[in-house]
Amino acid sequence: MNTKPLLLLLFGLIAFVNHSCDRTVEFIPPTDEPPPVAEVFQNQELTIHEFKVEATVGDTLTLDDQSGFAPTILVIPENLCTYGNGEACQGKLEVQLIQAFTKGDMIFSNVPTSSAGVPLASGGAFYLNITQNDQQLQISPDASFLIKASVERTEGQNTDMKFYQLVSDTVDSVVQNDWRLQGDLAGIDEVYYTLEFDELDQWMNIDVPIDETLSTYSVKVSQDQLEIPDADVYLALENFNSVVRAAYDEQDGLYKADIPDNSEFEIVAIHKEGEEWFWDVHLAEETEEFSTLELELVVYQELVTKLKSL
């Protein structure tokens, strides 16, 4: 580990293996004044695709993110949308699309991949909305918006992939996101998973449950000896394209999540106040039950790069 004098504001990142049931790791925030991380995160936001299409004319668009995978394809039928009164739209439609393919994307967009506590391996999550002059539109009952995502992102075709819709619940003023199974994908072939949107202003995900034995992991997040009940605590699984959000347990003041026994992972604890990120990954100290973990200290800017590459 580099022992040269460090810049102010260091954050910790840990990865460890050989998991067992009911282990607890304690996270202590850095003692230095946190950096203006909101400014850093502003430069790391997900790419939002915004474009206009003619309401009565169909179109097929290709989004190449230069990742080396087959580009995402959008299939937009003619007469896709209606107004609130059911009348078919005319003129230009304003489309907004967000793609979350990597674990870093999922962390930054707060869309971890689990359903009712079961981790999911993701082939891509997508947010879609269409408006006209700031008026919310609906998809026509006779139409659907198709998104084709590369199967290469899941290391090849997986016929068990399904599609899930994001459901948000507010518990004790904390918004918690979870994915709800909707059914089969519109299509699976050797090149693409095809996801069908029939609702707008929604997140949809291409997922498969991780069929592994799970163990419960507990994470304690504290500052000045006080537990923090409203942190966003994520377990980014290394063996799967999956990010699990740990839920806070008021009874013992710990965040808990079930993850596969055979998965290495990095614990990422992000605390959010409103829309401001005022600290990120914490330095970790083990409880008395554990031997010392190896900690890798990184400068904040390097940390952001690592998160984006997960």
PDB file of C-alpha atoms in Angstrom:
ATOM      1  CA  MET A   1       0.000   0.000   0.000  1.00  0.00           C
ATOM      2  CA  ASN A   2       1.315   3.424  -0.897  1.00  0.00           C
ATOM      3  CA  THR A   3       2.479   5.092   2.297  1.00  0.00           C
ATOM      4  CA  LYS A   4       3.487   8.450   0.775  1.00  0.00           C
ATOM      5  CA  PRO A   5       1.678  11.455   2.173  1.00  0.00           C
ATOM      6  CA  LEU A   6      -1.833  11.415   0.780  1.00  0.00           C
ATOM      7  CA  LEU A   7      -3.872  14.278  -0.502  1.00  0.00           C
ATOM      8  CA  LEU A   8      -6.652  15.499   1.739  1.00  0.00           C
ATOM      9  CA  LEU A   9      -9.890  13.626   1.523  1.00  0.00           C
ATOM     10  CA  LEU A  10      -9.204   9.974   0.975  1.00  0.00           C
ATOM     11  CA  PHE A  11     -11.874   7.365   0.653  1.00  0.00           C
ATOM     12  CA  GLY A  12     -11.650   3.606   1.055  1.00  0.00           C
ATOM     13  CA  LEU A  13     -12.567   0.803  -1.246  1.00  0.00           C
ATOM     14  CA  ILE A  14     -12.473  -2.824  -0.138  1.00  0.00           C
ATOM     15  CA  ALA A  15     -12.904  -6.172  -1.774  1.00  0.00           C
ATOM     16  CA  PHE A  16     -12.849  -9.475   0.008  1.00  0.00           C
ATOM     17  CA  VAL A  17     -13.726 -13.113  -0.495  1.00  0.00           C
ATOM     18  CA  ASN A  18     -14.476 -16.278   1.487  1.00  0.00           C
ATOM     19  CA  HIS A  19     -17.819 -15.089   2.805  1.00  0.00           C
ATOM     20  CA  SER A  20     -19.927 -16.726   5.500  1.00  0.00           C
ATOM     21  CA  CYS A  21     -23.295 -16.018   7.051  1.00  0.00           C
ATOM     22  CA  ASP A  22     -24.140 -12.991   9.154  1.00  0.00           C
ATOM     23  CA  ARG A  23     -20.862 -11.097   8.901  1.00  0.00           C
ATOM     24  CA  THR A  24     -20.678  -7.451   9.888  1.00  0.00           C
ATOM     25  CA  VAL A  25     -18.382  -4.732   8.583  1.00  0.00           C
ATOM     26  CA  GLU A  26     -18.321  -1.253  10.107  1.00  0.00           C
ATOM     27  CA  PHE A  27     -17.866   1.846   7.970  1.00  0.00           C
ATOM     28  CA  ILE A  28     -16.477   5.021   9.498  1.00  0.00           C
ATOM     29  CA  PRO A  29     -16.711   8.254   7.460  1.00  0.00           C
ATOM     30  CA  PRO A  30     -13.425  10.072   6.843  1.00  0.00           C
ATOM     31  CA  THR A  31     -12.609  12.692   9.466  1.00  0.00           C
ATOM     32  CA  ASP A  32     -11.613  15.378   6.967  1.00  0.00           C
ATOM     33  CA  GLU A  33     -14.115  17.827   5.510  1.00  0.00           C
ATOM     34  CA  PRO A  34     -15.712  16.057   2.530  1.00  0.00           C
ATOM     35  CA  PRO A  35     -14.949  17.477  -0.922  1.00  0.00           C
ATOM     36  CA  PRO A  36     -17.616  19.192  -3.047  1.00  0.00           C
ATOM     37  CA  VAL A  37     -18.529  15.812  -4.433  1.00  0.00           C
ATOM     38  CA  ALA A  38     -21.753  17.027  -6.017  1.00  0.00           C
ATOM     39  CA  GLU A  39     -19.598  18.841  -8.570  1.00  0.00           C
ATOM     40  CA  VAL A  40     -17.634  15.672  -9.290  1.00  0.00           C
ATOM     41  CA  PHE A  41     -20.759  13.546  -9.621  1.00  0.00           C
ATOM     42  CA  GLN A  42     -22.280  16.141 -11.935  1.00  0.00           C
ATOM     43  CA  ASN A  43     -19.510  15.306 -14.384  1.00  0.00           C
ATOM     44  CA  GLN A  44     -20.160  11.579 -13.950  1.00  0.00           C
ATOM     45  CA  GLU A  45     -23.911  11.517 -14.542  1.00  0.00           C
ATOM     46  CA  LEU A  46     -25.420   8.970 -16.866  1.00  0.00           C
ATOM     47  CA  THR A  47     -25.737   9.947 -20.489  1.00  0.00           C
ATOM     48  CA  ILE A  48     -29.291  11.071 -21.207  1.00  0.00           C
ATOM     49  CA  HIS A  49     -30.297  10.623 -24.821  1.00  0.00           C
ATOM     50  CA  GLU A  50     -32.767  13.281 -25.911  1.00  0.00           C
ATOM     51  CA  PHE A  51     -34.113  13.494 -29.439  1.00  0.00           C
ATOM     52  CA  LYS A  52     -37.259  14.270 -31.414  1.00  0.00           C
ATOM     53  CA  VAL A  53     -39.276  11.998 -33.696  1.00  0.00           C
ATOM     54  CA  GLU A  54     -42.300  12.602 -35.883  1.00  0.00           C
ATOM     55  CA  ALA A  55     -45.464  11.336 -34.159  1.00  0.00           C
ATOM     56  CA  THR A  56     -47.025   9.739 -37.241  1.00  0.00           C
ATOM     57  CA  VAL A  57     -43.850   8.300 -38.766  1.00  0.00           C
ATOM     58  CA  GLY A  58     -41.998   5.230 -37.531  1.00  0.00           C
ATOM     59  CA  ASP A  59     -38.227   5.176 -37.143  1.00  0.00           C
ATOM     60  CA  THR A  60     -35.319   2.934 -36.124  1.00  0.00           C
ATOM     61  CA  LEU A  61     -32.392   4.514 -34.285  1.00  0.00           C
ATOM     62  CA  THR A  62     -28.973   3.110 -33.380  1.00  0.00           C
ATOM     63  CA  LEU A  63     -27.128   4.161 -30.205  1.00  0.00           C
ATOM     64  CA  ASP A  64     -23.463   3.176 -30.278  1.00  0.00           C
ATOM     65  CA  ASP A  65     -21.709   3.904 -26.960  1.00  0.00           C
ATOM     66  CA  GLN A  66     -18.322   2.791 -28.338  1.00  0.00           C
ATOM     67  CA  SER A  67     -18.217  -0.029 -25.761  1.00  0.00           C
ATOM     68  CA  GLY A  68     -17.360  -2.691 -28.316  1.00  0.00           C
ATOM     69  CA  PHE A  69     -20.736  -4.387 -27.851  1.00  0.00           C
ATOM     70  CA  ALA A  70     -23.431  -4.412 -30.502  1.00  0.00           C
ATOM     71  CA  PRO A  71     -25.141  -0.996 -30.428  1.00  0.00           C
ATOM     72  CA  THR A  72     -28.514  -0.501 -28.763  1.00  0.00           C
ATOM     73  CA  ILE A  73     -31.353  -0.291 -31.297  1.00  0.00           C
ATOM     74  CA  LEU A  74     -34.584   1.640 -30.745  1.00  0.00           C
ATOM     75  CA  VAL A  75     -37.622   0.616 -32.799  1.00  0.00           C
ATOM     76  CA  ILE A  76     -40.240   3.377 -32.813  1.00  0.00           C
ATOM     77  CA  PRO A  77     -43.541   2.577 -34.556  1.00  0.00           C
ATOM     78  CA  GLU A  78     -45.735   5.124 -36.284  1.00  0.00           C
ATOM     79  CA  ASN A  79     -48.557   6.637 -34.221  1.00  0.00           C
ATOM     80  CA  LEU A  80     -46.746   5.616 -31.013  1.00  0.00           C
ATOM     81  CA  CYS A  81     -48.301   8.086 -28.560  1.00  0.00           C
ATOM     82  CA  THR A  82     -51.617   9.604 -27.517  1.00  0.00           C
ATOM     83  CA  TYR A  83     -52.593  12.617 -25.428  1.00  0.00           C
ATOM     84  CA  GLY A  84     -54.371  12.215 -22.117  1.00  0.00           C
ATOM     85  CA  ASN A  85     -57.764  12.273 -23.864  1.00  0.00           C
ATOM     86  CA  GLY A  86     -56.799   9.322 -26.061  1.00  0.00           C
ATOM     87  CA  GLU A  87     -56.349  11.391 -29.217  1.00  0.00           C
ATOM     88  CA  ALA A  88     -53.409  10.408 -31.429  1.00  0.00           C
ATOM     89  CA  CYS A  89     -50.427  12.748 -31.218  1.00  0.00           C
ATOM     90  CA  GLN A  90     -49.378  15.011 -34.058  1.00  0.00           C
ATOM     91  CA  GLY A  91     -46.120  16.839 -34.648  1.00  0.00           C
ATOM     92  CA  LYS A  92     -42.783  16.246 -32.968  1.00  0.00           C
ATOM     93  CA  LEU A  93     -42.395  13.979 -29.929  1.00  0.00           C
ATOM     94  CA  GLU A  94     -39.607  14.633 -27.407  1.00  0.00           C
ATOM     95  CA  VAL A  95     -37.979  11.354 -26.349  1.00  0.00           C
ATOM     96  CA  GLN A  96     -35.769  10.905 -23.274  1.00  0.00           C
ATOM     97  CA  LEU A  97     -33.840   7.657 -22.780  1.00  0.00           C
ATOM     98  CA  ILE A  98     -31.350   6.672 -20.066  1.00  0.00           C
ATOM     99  CA  GLN A  99     -29.287   3.468 -20.282  1.00  0.00           C
ATOM    100  CA  ALA A 100     -27.661   1.801 -17.259  1.00  0.00           C
ATOM    101  CA  PHE A 101     -25.471  -1.105 -18.300  1.00  0.00           C
ATOM    102  CA  THR A 102     -22.639  -1.199 -15.774  1.00  0.00           C
ATOM    103  CA  LYS A 103     -22.594  -1.499 -11.990  1.00  0.00           C
ATOM    104  CA  GLY A 104     -21.251   2.031 -11.830  1.00  0.00           C
ATOM    105  CA  ASP A 105     -24.274   3.192 -13.855  1.00  0.00           C
ATOM    106  CA  MET A 106     -26.613   1.412 -11.446  1.00  0.00           C
ATOM    107  CA  ILE A 107     -24.984   3.030  -8.413  1.00  0.00           C
ATOM    108  CA  PHE A 108     -25.071   6.531  -9.871  1.00  0.00           C
ATOM    109  CA  SER A 109     -28.695   6.198 -10.985  1.00  0.00           C
ATOM    110  CA  ASN A 110     -29.841   4.501  -7.734  1.00  0.00           C
ATOM    111  CA  VAL A 111     -31.278   1.486  -9.552  1.00  0.00           C
ATOM    112  CA  PRO A 112     -29.681  -1.522  -7.778  1.00  0.00           C
ATOM    113  CA  THR A 113     -30.548  -4.923  -9.187  1.00  0.00           C
ATOM    114  CA  SER A 114     -32.548  -6.940  -6.700  1.00  0.00           C
ATOM    115  CA  SER A 115     -36.149  -8.061  -6.448  1.00  0.00           C
ATOM    116  CA  ALA A 116     -37.727  -8.753  -3.047  1.00  0.00           C
ATOM    117  CA  GLY A 117     -34.238  -9.306  -1.641  1.00  0.00           C
ATOM    118  CA  VAL A 118     -33.085 -11.661  -4.417  1.00  0.00           C
ATOM    119  CA  PRO A 119     -30.065 -10.378  -6.405  1.00  0.00           C
ATOM    120  CA  LEU A 120     -30.552 -10.048 -10.155  1.00  0.00           C
ATOM    121  CA  ALA A 121     -27.931 -10.208 -12.908  1.00  0.00           C
ATOM    122  CA  SER A 122     -28.671  -7.391 -15.330  1.00  0.00           C
ATOM    123  CA  GLY A 123     -28.466  -7.182 -19.087  1.00  0.00           C
ATOM    124  CA  GLY A 124     -29.277  -3.469 -18.969  1.00  0.00           C
ATOM    125  CA  ALA A 125     -31.731  -1.072 -17.353  1.00  0.00           C
ATOM    126  CA  PHE A 126     -33.557   1.636 -19.290  1.00  0.00           C
ATOM    127  CA  TYR A 127     -35.621   4.700 -18.441  1.00  0.00           C
ATOM    128  CA  LEU A 128     -37.989   5.953 -21.146  1.00  0.00           C
ATOM    129  CA  ASN A 129     -40.235   8.997 -21.308  1.00  0.00           C
ATOM    130  CA  ILE A 130     -41.902  10.916 -24.140  1.00  0.00           C
ATOM    131  CA  THR A 131     -43.424  14.373 -23.887  1.00  0.00           C
ATOM    132  CA  GLN A 132     -44.600  17.183 -26.142  1.00  0.00           C
ATOM    133  CA  ASN A 133     -44.268  20.799 -25.012  1.00  0.00           C
ATOM    134  CA  ASP A 134     -43.822  19.562 -21.421  1.00  0.00           C
ATOM    135  CA  GLN A 135     -47.074  17.575 -21.663  1.00  0.00           C
ATOM    136  CA  GLN A 136     -46.821  13.951 -20.524  1.00  0.00           C
ATOM    137  CA  LEU A 137     -47.896  11.509 -23.238  1.00  0.00           C
ATOM    138  CA  GLN A 138     -49.028   7.882 -23.171  1.00  0.00           C
ATOM    139  CA  ILE A 139     -48.161   4.980 -25.434  1.00  0.00           C
ATOM    140  CA  SER A 140     -51.062   4.013 -27.663  1.00  0.00           C
ATOM    141  CA  PRO A 141     -52.764   0.708 -26.737  1.00  0.00           C
ATOM    142  CA  ASP A 142     -51.961  -0.494 -30.269  1.00  0.00           C
ATOM    143  CA  ALA A 143     -48.244   0.336 -30.162  1.00  0.00           C
ATOM    144  CA  SER A 144     -45.066  -0.337 -28.208  1.00  0.00           C
ATOM    145  CA  PHE A 145     -41.540   1.088 -28.067  1.00  0.00           C
ATOM    146  CA  LEU A 146     -38.869  -1.597 -28.530  1.00  0.00           C
ATOM    147  CA  ILE A 147     -35.314  -1.515 -27.193  1.00  0.00           C
ATOM    148  CA  LYS A 148     -32.803  -4.079 -28.425  1.00  0.00           C
ATOM    149  CA  ALA A 149     -29.831  -4.581 -26.059  1.00  0.00           C
ATOM    150  CA  SER A 150     -26.766  -6.650 -26.881  1.00  0.00           C
ATOM    151  CA  VAL A 151     -26.576 -10.172 -25.414  1.00  0.00           C
ATOM    152  CA  GLU A 152     -22.786  -9.743 -25.332  1.00  0.00           C
ATOM    153  CA  ARG A 153     -23.162  -7.739 -22.132  1.00  0.00           C
ATOM    154  CA  THR A 154     -24.263 -10.960 -20.392  1.00  0.00           C
ATOM    155  CA  GLU A 155     -21.484 -12.973 -22.045  1.00  0.00           C
ATOM    156  CA  GLY A 156     -23.894 -14.397 -24.593  1.00  0.00           C
ATOM    157  CA  GLN A 157     -27.525 -15.288 -24.982  1.00  0.00           C
ATOM    158  CA  ASN A 158     -29.357 -16.240 -21.789  1.00  0.00           C
ATOM    159  CA  THR A 159     -32.850 -17.521 -22.514  1.00  0.00           C
ATOM    160  CA  ASP A 160     -33.831 -17.197 -18.836  1.00  0.00           C
ATOM    161  CA  MET A 161     -33.712 -13.388 -18.982  1.00  0.00           C
ATOM    162  CA  LYS A 162     -36.998 -11.646 -18.073  1.00  0.00           C
ATOM    163  CA  PHE A 163     -38.075  -8.038 -17.845  1.00  0.00           C
ATOM    164  CA  TYR A 164     -38.642  -6.175 -14.583  1.00  0.00           C
ATOM    165  CA  GLN A 165     -40.215  -2.805 -13.770  1.00  0.00           C
ATOM    166  CA  LEU A 166     -38.807  -0.476 -11.112  1.00  0.00           C
ATOM    167  CA  VAL A 167     -41.123   0.152  -8.176  1.00  0.00           C
ATOM    168  CA  SER A 168     -40.362   2.928  -5.670  1.00  0.00           C
ATOM    169  CA  ASP A 169     -41.624   2.955  -2.087  1.00  0.00           C
ATOM    170  CA  THR A 170     -41.016   5.599   0.564  1.00  0.00           C
ATOM    171  CA  VAL A 171     -40.245   4.174   4.005  1.00  0.00           C
ATOM    172  CA  ASP A 172     -39.594   6.665   6.835  1.00  0.00           C
ATOM    173  CA  SER A 173     -38.958   9.399   4.243  1.00  0.00           C
ATOM    174  CA  VAL A 174     -36.374   7.223   2.462  1.00  0.00           C
ATOM    175  CA  VAL A 175     -37.078   6.241  -1.152  1.00  0.00           C
ATOM    176  CA  GLN A 176     -36.330   2.549  -1.761  1.00  0.00           C
ATOM    177  CA  ASN A 177     -36.255   1.086  -5.259  1.00  0.00           C
ATOM    178  CA  ASP A 178     -36.992  -2.533  -6.076  1.00  0.00           C
ATOM    179  CA  TRP A 179     -37.569  -4.442  -9.307  1.00  0.00           C
ATOM    180  CA  ARG A 180     -40.841  -6.285  -9.896  1.00  0.00           C
ATOM    181  CA  LEU A 181     -41.052  -9.167 -12.371  1.00  0.00           C
ATOM    182  CA  GLN A 182     -43.324  -8.353 -15.326  1.00  0.00           C
ATOM    183  CA  GLY A 183     -42.842 -11.351 -17.598  1.00  0.00           C
ATOM    184  CA  ASP A 184     -41.009 -12.579 -20.677  1.00  0.00           C
ATOM    185  CA  LEU A 185     -38.987 -10.337 -22.924  1.00  0.00           C
ATOM    186  CA  ALA A 186     -40.453  -9.485 -26.325  1.00  0.00           C
ATOM    187  CA  GLY A 187     -37.655 -11.485 -27.929  1.00  0.00           C
ATOM    188  CA  ILE A 188     -34.275 -13.167 -27.429  1.00  0.00           C
ATOM    189  CA  ASP A 189     -31.944 -14.089 -30.275  1.00  0.00           C
ATOM    190  CA  GLU A 190     -28.220 -14.590 -30.773  1.00  0.00           C
ATOM    191  CA  VAL A 191     -27.556 -10.831 -30.947  1.00  0.00           C
ATOM    192  CA  TYR A 192     -30.203  -8.988 -28.922  1.00  0.00           C
ATOM    193  CA  TYR A 193     -32.563  -9.034 -25.987  1.00  0.00           C
ATOM    194  CA  THR A 194     -35.724  -7.153 -27.009  1.00  0.00           C
ATOM    195  CA  LEU A 195     -37.466  -5.136 -24.304  1.00  0.00           C
ATOM    196  CA  GLU A 196     -40.978  -3.797 -24.925  1.00  0.00           C
ATOM    197  CA  PHE A 197     -42.182  -0.545 -23.337  1.00  0.00           C
ATOM    198  CA  ASP A 198     -45.948   0.001 -23.188  1.00  0.00           C
ATOM    199  CA  GLU A 199     -45.722   2.631 -20.406  1.00  0.00           C
ATOM    200  CA  LEU A 200     -43.768   5.869 -20.176  1.00  0.00           C
ATOM    201  CA  ASP A 201     -41.872   7.585 -17.371  1.00  0.00           C
ATOM    202  CA  GLN A 202     -40.700   4.131 -16.266  1.00  0.00           C
ATOM    203  CA  TRP A 203     -37.509   2.174 -15.611  1.00  0.00           C
ATOM    204  CA  MET A 204     -37.386  -1.331 -17.096  1.00  0.00           C
ATOM    205  CA  ASN A 205     -34.615  -3.902 -16.626  1.00  0.00           C
ATOM    206  CA  ILE A 206     -33.459  -7.045 -18.414  1.00  0.00           C
ATOM    207  CA  ASP A 207     -32.637  -9.465 -15.600  1.00  0.00           C
ATOM    208  CA  VAL A 208     -32.303 -13.006 -14.391  1.00  0.00           C
ATOM    209  CA  PRO A 209     -32.338 -14.036 -10.688  1.00  0.00           C
ATOM    210  CA  ILE A 210     -28.944 -15.187  -9.409  1.00  0.00           C
ATOM    211  CA  ASP A 211     -29.570 -18.833  -8.554  1.00  0.00           C
ATOM    212  CA  GLU A 212     -26.992 -19.240  -5.811  1.00  0.00           C
ATOM    213  CA  THR A 213     -26.996 -19.943  -2.079  1.00  0.00           C
ATOM    214  CA  LEU A 214     -27.278 -16.605  -0.288  1.00  0.00           C
ATOM    215  CA  SER A 215     -25.780 -15.339   2.961  1.00  0.00           C
ATOM    216  CA  THR A 216     -26.814 -12.281   4.935  1.00  0.00           C
ATOM    217  CA  TYR A 217     -24.264  -9.506   5.214  1.00  0.00           C
ATOM    218  CA  SER A 218     -24.578  -6.629   7.641  1.00  0.00           C
ATOM    219  CA  VAL A 219     -23.014  -3.197   7.258  1.00  0.00           C
ATOM    220  CA  LYS A 220     -22.798  -0.593  10.022  1.00  0.00           C
ATOM    221  CA  VAL A 221     -22.534   3.040   8.934  1.00  0.00           C
ATOM    222  CA  SER A 222     -21.826   5.528  11.715  1.00  0.00           C
ATOM    223  CA  GLN A 223     -20.501   8.974  12.439  1.00  0.00           C
ATOM    224  CA  ASP A 224     -19.556  10.273  15.893  1.00  0.00           C
ATOM    225  CA  GLN A 225     -20.696   6.921  17.333  1.00  0.00           C
ATOM    226  CA  LEU A 226     -24.218   7.429  15.939  1.00  0.00           C
ATOM    227  CA  GLU A 227     -25.758   5.040  13.445  1.00  0.00           C
ATOM    228  CA  ILE A 228     -26.877   6.636  10.166  1.00  0.00           C
ATOM    229  CA  PRO A 229     -30.315   5.333   9.127  1.00  0.00           C
ATOM    230  CA  ASP A 230     -30.568   7.007   5.719  1.00  0.00           C
ATOM    231  CA  ALA A 231     -27.374   6.049   3.903  1.00  0.00           C
ATOM    232  CA  ASP A 232     -27.432   4.377   0.507  1.00  0.00           C
ATOM    233  CA  VAL A 233     -25.383   1.209   1.017  1.00  0.00           C
ATOM    234  CA  TYR A 234     -24.598  -0.935  -2.004  1.00  0.00           C
ATOM    235  CA  LEU A 235     -22.872  -4.291  -2.477  1.00  0.00           C
ATOM    236  CA  ALA A 236     -21.432  -4.388  -5.993  1.00  0.00           C
ATOM    237  CA  LEU A 237     -20.976  -8.075  -6.859  1.00  0.00           C
ATOM    238  CA  GLU A 238     -17.816  -8.877  -8.785  1.00  0.00           C
ATOM    239  CA  ASN A 239     -18.898 -12.184 -10.323  1.00  0.00           C
ATOM    240  CA  PHE A 240     -22.206 -10.833 -11.629  1.00  0.00           C
ATOM    241  CA  ASN A 241     -23.453  -7.649 -13.259  1.00  0.00           C
ATOM    242  CA  SER A 242     -25.388  -6.865 -10.113  1.00  0.00           C
ATOM    243  CA  VAL A 243     -25.637  -4.202  -7.400  1.00  0.00           C
ATOM    244  CA  VAL A 244     -27.571  -5.037  -4.227  1.00  0.00           C
ATOM    245  CA  ARG A 245     -28.903  -2.292  -1.962  1.00  0.00           C
ATOM    246  CA  ALA A 246     -28.746  -3.103   1.737  1.00  0.00           C
ATOM    247  CA  ALA A 247     -31.888  -2.341   3.769  1.00  0.00           C
ATOM    248  CA  TYR A 248     -31.663  -0.643   7.160  1.00  0.00           C
ATOM    249  CA  ASP A 249     -32.740  -2.722  10.154  1.00  0.00           C
ATOM    250  CA  GLU A 250     -33.908  -0.394  12.926  1.00  0.00           C
ATOM    251  CA  GLN A 251     -33.734  -3.123  15.575  1.00  0.00           C
ATOM    252  CA  ASP A 252     -29.965  -3.486  15.466  1.00  0.00           C
ATOM    253  CA  GLY A 253     -28.960  -0.382  13.517  1.00  0.00           C
ATOM    254  CA  LEU A 254     -27.396  -2.343  10.645  1.00  0.00           C
ATOM    255  CA  TYR A 255     -27.879  -2.429   6.904  1.00  0.00           C
ATOM    256  CA  LYS A 256     -28.529  -5.980   5.687  1.00  0.00           C
ATOM    257  CA  ALA A 257     -28.486  -7.687   2.310  1.00  0.00           C
ATOM    258  CA  ASP A 258     -28.423 -11.241   0.988  1.00  0.00           C
ATOM    259  CA  ILE A 259     -25.716 -11.970  -1.560  1.00  0.00           C
ATOM    260  CA  PRO A 260     -24.386 -15.152  -3.216  1.00  0.00           C
ATOM    261  CA  ASP A 261     -21.874 -17.128  -1.167  1.00  0.00           C
ATOM    262  CA  ASN A 262     -19.448 -17.458  -4.072  1.00  0.00           C
ATOM    263  CA  SER A 263     -19.372 -13.793  -5.089  1.00  0.00           C
ATOM    264  CA  GLU A 264     -16.564 -11.434  -4.322  1.00  0.00           C
ATOM    265  CA  PHE A 265     -17.801  -7.894  -3.828  1.00  0.00           C
ATOM    266  CA  GLU A 266     -16.920  -4.330  -3.058  1.00  0.00           C
ATOM    267  CA  ILE A 267     -18.947  -2.557  -0.399  1.00  0.00           C
ATOM    268  CA  VAL A 268     -19.888   0.914  -1.495  1.00  0.00           C
ATOM    269  CA  ALA A 269     -21.591   3.163   1.054  1.00  0.00           C
ATOM    270  CA  ILE A 270     -22.935   6.414  -0.319  1.00  0.00           C
ATOM    271  CA  HIS A 271     -24.766   8.884   1.888  1.00  0.00           C
ATOM    272  CA  LYS A 272     -27.117  11.331   0.236  1.00  0.00           C
ATOM    273  CA  GLU A 273     -28.808  14.412   1.666  1.00  0.00           C
ATOM    274  CA  GLY A 274     -31.482  15.569  -0.742  1.00  0.00           C
ATOM    275  CA  GLU A 275     -29.741  15.593  -4.097  1.00  0.00           C
ATOM    276  CA  GLU A 276     -26.290  16.409  -2.675  1.00  0.00           C
ATOM    277  CA  TRP A 277     -23.656  13.676  -2.388  1.00  0.00           C
ATOM    278  CA  PHE A 278     -21.623  14.773   0.608  1.00  0.00           C
ATOM    279  CA  TRP A 279     -19.471  11.724   1.021  1.00  0.00           C
ATOM    280  CA  ASP A 280     -18.819   8.593  -0.893  1.00  0.00           C
ATOM    281  CA  VAL A 281     -17.044   5.337  -0.155  1.00  0.00           C
ATOM    282  CA  HIS A 282     -15.978   5.108   3.485  1.00  0.00           C
ATOM    283  CA  LEU A 283     -12.870   3.811   5.141  1.00  0.00           C
ATOM    284  CA  ALA A 284     -13.637   0.471   6.701  1.00  0.00           C
ATOM    285  CA  GLU A 285     -12.790  -0.900  10.135  1.00  0.00           C
ATOM    286  CA  GLU A 286     -13.599  -4.481  11.023  1.00  0.00           C
ATOM    287  CA  THR A 287     -15.346  -5.505  14.185  1.00  0.00           C
ATOM    288  CA  GLU A 288     -13.555  -7.768  16.665  1.00  0.00           C
ATOM    289  CA  GLU A 289     -14.916 -10.812  14.847  1.00  0.00           C
ATOM    290  CA  PHE A 290     -12.600 -10.313  11.893  1.00  0.00           C
ATOM    291  CA  SER A 291      -8.953 -10.269  11.038  1.00  0.00           C
ATOM    292  CA  THR A 292      -7.657  -7.068   9.479  1.00  0.00           C
ATOM    293  CA  LEU A 293      -8.840  -6.400   5.952  1.00  0.00           C
ATOM    294  CA  GLU A 294      -6.455  -4.996   3.426  1.00  0.00           C
ATOM    295  CA  LEU A 295      -7.578  -1.445   2.626  1.00  0.00           C
ATOM    296  CA  GLU A 296      -6.767   0.270  -0.612  1.00  0.00           C
ATOM    297  CA  LEU A 297      -6.751   4.042  -0.211  1.00  0.00           C
ATOM    298  CA  VAL A 298      -7.535   6.024  -3.310  1.00  0.00           C
ATOM    299  CA  VAL A 299      -7.795   9.675  -4.128  1.00  0.00           C
ATOM    300  CA  TYR A 300     -11.399  10.688  -4.697  1.00  0.00           C
ATOM    301  CA  GLN A 301     -11.078  11.318  -8.423  1.00  0.00           C
ATOM    302  CA  GLU A 302      -9.583   7.846  -8.873  1.00  0.00           C
ATOM    303  CA  LEU A 303     -12.458   6.413  -6.849  1.00  0.00           C
ATOM    304  CA  VAL A 304     -15.039   7.907  -9.199  1.00  0.00           C
ATOM    305  CA  THR A 305     -13.180   6.357 -12.132  1.00  0.00           C
ATOM    306  CA  LYS A 306     -13.246   2.967 -10.411  1.00  0.00           C
ATOM    307  CA  LEU A 307     -16.976   3.204  -9.708  1.00  0.00           C
ATOM    308  CA  LYS A 308     -17.689   4.035 -13.336  1.00  0.00           C
ATOM    309  CA  SER A 309     -15.676   1.002 -14.447  1.00  0.00           C
ATOM    310  CA  LEU A 310     -17.460  -1.527 -12.190  1.00  0.00           C
TER     311      LEU A 310
END
